Amino acid sequence: MIMDRILRVEQRWGVRISLRIILALYIVFSFAQCSRQAKEQSLLPRILLQAPNGSTIYLEIADTKLTRQYGLMYRETLAEDEGMLFVFPEQRIVSFWMKNTPIDLNIAYIDKEGIVKKTATMHAYSTKSVSSDYPVRYAIEMNKHAFDALGIRNGVQIKIPSTVVAKE
């Protein structure tokens, strides 16, 4: 049915209009797919960790290649005590960017002993890659400025349970 309409429009208005319609449909379906993925990500397993200042933080666990790839993309809000814990299969240098992420975030790169090796601020929608500079096993993303209040900075230890491991 849609193809019949496209063909009629194409016959009437030429190829340009049909290509615009196809592009518009592609954009609509792509947006719906991204929205679905963002909703699914909010169903990720969560862990409660104690921040260096004693506060409790709630982190969704991104422990597969797919969940690490999508991270906090498309999230429009994030509570001050919430974030995401990225778990890697082995300790290595990693990089993050903010493509499709509409909120500014802090990131903490953490080694296998739980020591924060580097923190950085990442800006919404930036495609600039932010490297860990050191081999790390974990990364935590939270709202910009959350780390100051929680005492998360270079050199502090965050106790991550040994049961939190990458699934792939």
PDB file of C-alpha atoms in Angstrom:
ATOM      1  CA  MET A   1       0.000   0.000   0.000  1.00  0.00           C
ATOM      2  CA  ILE A   2       2.795   2.407   0.888  1.00  0.00           C
ATOM      3  CA  MET A   3       4.654   1.433  -2.280  1.00  0.00           C
ATOM      4  CA  ASP A   4       1.540   2.210  -4.360  1.00  0.00           C
ATOM      5  CA  ARG A   5       1.379   5.659  -2.796  1.00  0.00           C
ATOM      6  CA  ILE A   6       5.082   6.230  -3.394  1.00  0.00           C
ATOM      7  CA  LEU A   7       4.713   5.171  -7.032  1.00  0.00           C
ATOM      8  CA  ARG A   8       1.726   7.495  -7.508  1.00  0.00           C
ATOM      9  CA  VAL A   9       3.603  10.388  -5.922  1.00  0.00           C
ATOM     10  CA  GLU A  10       6.662   9.552  -8.010  1.00  0.00           C
ATOM     11  CA  GLN A  11       4.612   9.573 -11.205  1.00  0.00           C
ATOM     12  CA  ARG A  12       2.973  12.820 -10.254  1.00  0.00           C
ATOM     13  CA  TRP A  13       5.879  14.747  -8.714  1.00  0.00           C
ATOM     14  CA  GLY A  14       9.010  12.962  -9.829  1.00  0.00           C
ATOM     15  CA  VAL A  15      11.713  10.980  -8.045  1.00  0.00           C
ATOM     16  CA  ARG A  16      12.730  13.722  -5.574  1.00  0.00           C
ATOM     17  CA  ILE A  17       9.489  13.517  -3.579  1.00  0.00           C
ATOM     18  CA  SER A  18       9.576   9.706  -3.279  1.00  0.00           C
ATOM     19  CA  LEU A  19      13.136   9.818  -2.005  1.00  0.00           C
ATOM     20  CA  ARG A  20      12.075  12.384   0.606  1.00  0.00           C
ATOM     21  CA  ILE A  21       9.224  10.128   1.706  1.00  0.00           C
ATOM     22  CA  ILE A  22      11.531   7.128   1.974  1.00  0.00           C
ATOM     23  CA  LEU A  23      14.030   9.205   3.947  1.00  0.00           C
ATOM     24  CA  ALA A  24      11.287  10.475   6.271  1.00  0.00           C
ATOM     25  CA  LEU A  25      10.069   6.913   6.902  1.00  0.00           C
ATOM     26  CA  TYR A  26      13.622   5.785   7.590  1.00  0.00           C
ATOM     27  CA  ILE A  27      14.100   8.603  10.121  1.00  0.00           C
ATOM     28  CA  VAL A  28      10.802   7.784  11.873  1.00  0.00           C
ATOM     29  CA  PHE A  29      11.643   4.083  12.143  1.00  0.00           C
ATOM     30  CA  SER A  30      15.211   4.843  13.296  1.00  0.00           C
ATOM     31  CA  PHE A  31      13.918   7.168  16.016  1.00  0.00           C
ATOM     32  CA  ALA A  32      11.430   4.533  17.176  1.00  0.00           C
ATOM     33  CA  GLN A  33      14.237   1.957  17.354  1.00  0.00           C
ATOM     34  CA  CYS A  34      16.455   4.319  19.402  1.00  0.00           C
ATOM     35  CA  SER A  35      13.602   5.109  21.779  1.00  0.00           C
ATOM     36  CA  ARG A  36      12.918   1.407  22.275  1.00  0.00           C
ATOM     37  CA  GLN A  37      16.589   0.747  23.023  1.00  0.00           C
ATOM     38  CA  ALA A  38      16.721   3.597  25.538  1.00  0.00           C
ATOM     39  CA  LYS A  39      13.655   2.215  27.322  1.00  0.00           C
ATOM     40  CA  GLU A  40      15.163  -1.285  27.371  1.00  0.00           C
ATOM     41  CA  GLN A  41      18.388   0.062  28.835  1.00  0.00           C
ATOM     42  CA  SER A  42      16.500   1.453  31.807  1.00  0.00           C
ATOM     43  CA  LEU A  43      15.704  -2.183  32.619  1.00  0.00           C
ATOM     44  CA  LEU A  44      19.369  -3.107  33.027  1.00  0.00           C
ATOM     45  CA  PRO A  45      20.410  -4.751  36.298  1.00  0.00           C
ATOM     46  CA  ARG A  46      21.336  -2.243  38.995  1.00  0.00           C
ATOM     47  CA  ILE A  47      23.863  -2.246  41.782  1.00  0.00           C
ATOM     48  CA  LEU A  48      24.120  -0.127  44.895  1.00  0.00           C
ATOM     49  CA  LEU A  49      27.630   1.108  45.656  1.00  0.00           C
ATOM     50  CA  GLN A  50      28.986   3.245  48.420  1.00  0.00           C
ATOM     51  CA  ALA A  51      30.563   6.472  47.204  1.00  0.00           C
ATOM     52  CA  PRO A  52      33.769   7.696  48.894  1.00  0.00           C
ATOM     53  CA  ASN A  53      31.735  10.199  50.960  1.00  0.00           C
ATOM     54  CA  GLY A  54      29.504   7.393  52.309  1.00  0.00           C
ATOM     55  CA  SER A  55      26.477   8.103  50.102  1.00  0.00           C
ATOM     56  CA  THR A  56      24.748   5.307  48.233  1.00  0.00           C
ATOM     57  CA  ILE A  57      24.769   5.463  44.451  1.00  0.00           C
ATOM     58  CA  TYR A  58      22.562   3.423  42.138  1.00  0.00           C
ATOM     59  CA  LEU A  59      24.278   2.249  38.980  1.00  0.00           C
ATOM     60  CA  GLU A  60      22.885   0.358  36.013  1.00  0.00           C
ATOM     61  CA  ILE A  61      25.330  -2.309  34.871  1.00  0.00           C
ATOM     62  CA  ALA A  62      26.541  -2.284  31.273  1.00  0.00           C
ATOM     63  CA  ASP A  63      28.358  -5.620  31.133  1.00  0.00           C
ATOM     64  CA  THR A  64      27.897  -6.711  27.513  1.00  0.00           C
ATOM     65  CA  LYS A  65      29.291  -5.276  24.313  1.00  0.00           C
ATOM     66  CA  LEU A  66      25.849  -3.984  23.303  1.00  0.00           C
ATOM     67  CA  THR A  67      25.004  -2.347  26.640  1.00  0.00           C
ATOM     68  CA  ARG A  68      28.470  -0.750  26.818  1.00  0.00           C
ATOM     69  CA  GLN A  69      28.034   0.539  23.256  1.00  0.00           C
ATOM     70  CA  TYR A  70      24.692   2.239  23.997  1.00  0.00           C
ATOM     71  CA  GLY A  71      25.536   3.378  27.523  1.00  0.00           C
ATOM     72  CA  LEU A  72      23.434   6.401  28.469  1.00  0.00           C
ATOM     73  CA  MET A  73      22.588   7.415  24.901  1.00  0.00           C
ATOM     74  CA  TYR A  74      19.198   9.080  24.428  1.00  0.00           C
ATOM     75  CA  ARG A  75      18.710   9.571  28.190  1.00  0.00           C
ATOM     76  CA  GLU A  76      17.289  13.017  28.827  1.00  0.00           C
ATOM     77  CA  THR A  77      17.444  12.893  32.611  1.00  0.00           C
ATOM     78  CA  LEU A  78      19.468  11.142  35.274  1.00  0.00           C
ATOM     79  CA  ALA A  79      19.008  11.491  39.034  1.00  0.00           C
ATOM     80  CA  GLU A  80      21.961  12.885  41.000  1.00  0.00           C
ATOM     81  CA  ASP A  81      22.565   9.536  42.736  1.00  0.00           C
ATOM     82  CA  GLU A  82      22.191   7.422  39.581  1.00  0.00           C
ATOM     83  CA  GLY A  83      24.510   6.468  36.772  1.00  0.00           C
ATOM     84  CA  MET A  84      25.973   3.576  34.847  1.00  0.00           C
ATOM     85  CA  LEU A  85      28.788   1.171  35.647  1.00  0.00           C
ATOM     86  CA  PHE A  86      30.595  -0.110  32.559  1.00  0.00           C
ATOM     87  CA  VAL A  87      32.306  -3.466  33.079  1.00  0.00           C
ATOM     88  CA  PHE A  88      35.004  -4.605  30.635  1.00  0.00           C
ATOM     89  CA  PRO A  89      36.174  -8.220  30.107  1.00  0.00           C
ATOM     90  CA  GLU A  90      39.805  -7.321  30.789  1.00  0.00           C
ATOM     91  CA  GLN A  91      41.775  -4.347  31.952  1.00  0.00           C
ATOM     92  CA  ARG A  92      42.674  -2.107  28.994  1.00  0.00           C
ATOM     93  CA  ILE A  93      42.732   1.504  27.804  1.00  0.00           C
ATOM     94  CA  VAL A  94      39.208   2.521  26.778  1.00  0.00           C
ATOM     95  CA  SER A  95      37.591   5.610  25.261  1.00  0.00           C
ATOM     96  CA  PHE A  96      34.107   7.093  25.472  1.00  0.00           C
ATOM     97  CA  TRP A  97      32.233   9.771  23.554  1.00  0.00           C
ATOM     98  CA  MET A  98      28.851  11.442  23.930  1.00  0.00           C
ATOM     99  CA  LYS A  99      27.230  10.956  20.541  1.00  0.00           C
ATOM    100  CA  ASN A 100      23.429  10.835  20.994  1.00  0.00           C
ATOM    101  CA  THR A 101      23.704  11.662  24.706  1.00  0.00           C
ATOM    102  CA  PRO A 102      21.760  14.859  25.508  1.00  0.00           C
ATOM    103  CA  ILE A 103      23.094  15.470  29.052  1.00  0.00           C
ATOM    104  CA  ASP A 104      26.564  16.442  30.304  1.00  0.00           C
ATOM    105  CA  LEU A 105      28.239  13.659  32.256  1.00  0.00           C
ATOM    106  CA  ASN A 106      31.247  12.944  34.452  1.00  0.00           C
ATOM    107  CA  ILE A 107      33.198   9.759  33.833  1.00  0.00           C
ATOM    108  CA  ALA A 108      35.510   7.949  36.223  1.00  0.00           C
ATOM    109  CA  TYR A 109      37.901   5.339  34.858  1.00  0.00           C
ATOM    110  CA  ILE A 110      38.604   2.670  37.485  1.00  0.00           C
ATOM    111  CA  ASP A 111      41.235  -0.095  37.538  1.00  0.00           C
ATOM    112  CA  LYS A 112      40.673  -3.704  38.636  1.00  0.00           C
ATOM    113  CA  GLU A 113      41.538  -2.798  42.258  1.00  0.00           C
ATOM    114  CA  GLY A 114      38.802  -0.149  42.309  1.00  0.00           C
ATOM    115  CA  ILE A 115      41.192   2.840  42.201  1.00  0.00           C
ATOM    116  CA  VAL A 116      39.942   5.823  40.199  1.00  0.00           C
ATOM    117  CA  LYS A 117      42.693   6.456  37.640  1.00  0.00           C
ATOM    118  CA  LYS A 118      41.110   9.400  35.818  1.00  0.00           C
ATOM    119  CA  THR A 119      37.969  11.540  35.878  1.00  0.00           C
ATOM    120  CA  ALA A 120      36.707  13.788  33.113  1.00  0.00           C
ATOM    121  CA  THR A 121      33.694  15.859  32.136  1.00  0.00           C
ATOM    122  CA  MET A 122      32.004  14.964  28.861  1.00  0.00           C
ATOM    123  CA  HIS A 123      29.670  17.351  27.076  1.00  0.00           C
ATOM    124  CA  ALA A 124      26.321  16.492  25.503  1.00  0.00           C
ATOM    125  CA  TYR A 125      26.443  15.260  21.907  1.00  0.00           C
ATOM    126  CA  SER A 126      30.232  15.604  21.668  1.00  0.00           C
ATOM    127  CA  THR A 127      31.989  13.203  19.328  1.00  0.00           C
ATOM    128  CA  LYS A 128      35.333  13.979  20.964  1.00  0.00           C
ATOM    129  CA  SER A 129      36.799  10.767  22.337  1.00  0.00           C
ATOM    130  CA  VAL A 130      37.828  10.802  26.027  1.00  0.00           C
ATOM    131  CA  SER A 131      40.477   8.166  26.758  1.00  0.00           C
ATOM    132  CA  SER A 132      41.145   6.508  30.102  1.00  0.00           C
ATOM    133  CA  ASP A 133      44.915   7.043  29.519  1.00  0.00           C
ATOM    134  CA  TYR A 134      45.506   4.025  31.802  1.00  0.00           C
ATOM    135  CA  PRO A 135      44.381   0.414  31.603  1.00  0.00           C
ATOM    136  CA  VAL A 136      41.049   0.132  33.453  1.00  0.00           C
ATOM    137  CA  ARG A 137      38.420  -2.524  34.139  1.00  0.00           C
ATOM    138  CA  TYR A 138      35.464  -0.236  34.920  1.00  0.00           C
ATOM    139  CA  ALA A 139      34.019   3.167  34.150  1.00  0.00           C
ATOM    140  CA  ILE A 140      31.262   5.058  35.935  1.00  0.00           C
ATOM    141  CA  GLU A 141      29.170   7.756  34.264  1.00  0.00           C
ATOM    142  CA  MET A 142      27.013  10.121  36.310  1.00  0.00           C
ATOM    143  CA  ASN A 143      25.602  13.617  35.966  1.00  0.00           C
ATOM    144  CA  LYS A 144      28.101  16.422  35.585  1.00  0.00           C
ATOM    145  CA  HIS A 145      29.083  17.745  39.053  1.00  0.00           C
ATOM    146  CA  ALA A 146      27.860  14.575  40.845  1.00  0.00           C
ATOM    147  CA  PHE A 147      31.431  13.430  41.458  1.00  0.00           C
ATOM    148  CA  ASP A 148      32.272  16.576  43.462  1.00  0.00           C
ATOM    149  CA  ALA A 149      29.428  15.937  45.904  1.00  0.00           C
ATOM    150  CA  LEU A 150      30.198  12.208  46.149  1.00  0.00           C
ATOM    151  CA  GLY A 151      33.960  12.554  46.631  1.00  0.00           C
ATOM    152  CA  ILE A 152      34.807  10.678  43.430  1.00  0.00           C
ATOM    153  CA  ARG A 153      38.229  11.879  42.257  1.00  0.00           C
ATOM    154  CA  ASN A 154      41.565  10.506  41.121  1.00  0.00           C
ATOM    155  CA  GLY A 155      43.186   8.125  43.601  1.00  0.00           C
ATOM    156  CA  VAL A 156      40.116   7.210  45.681  1.00  0.00           C
ATOM    157  CA  GLN A 157      38.914   3.618  45.884  1.00  0.00           C
ATOM    158  CA  ILE A 158      35.435   2.461  44.971  1.00  0.00           C
ATOM    159  CA  LYS A 159      34.579  -1.048  46.152  1.00  0.00           C
ATOM    160  CA  ILE A 160      33.091  -2.941  43.245  1.00  0.00           C
ATOM    161  CA  PRO A 161      31.944  -6.464  44.168  1.00  0.00           C
ATOM    162  CA  SER A 162      33.874  -9.297  42.516  1.00  0.00           C
ATOM    163  CA  THR A 163      30.539 -10.696  41.329  1.00  0.00           C
ATOM    164  CA  VAL A 164      30.234  -7.817  38.836  1.00  0.00           C
ATOM    165  CA  VAL A 165      31.893  -9.188  35.713  1.00  0.00           C
ATOM    166  CA  ALA A 166      31.596  -8.665  31.980  1.00  0.00           C
ATOM    167  CA  LYS A 167      29.386 -11.188  30.217  1.00  0.00           C
ATOM    168  CA  GLU A 168      31.301 -10.949  26.957  1.00  0.00           C
TER     169      GLU A 168
END
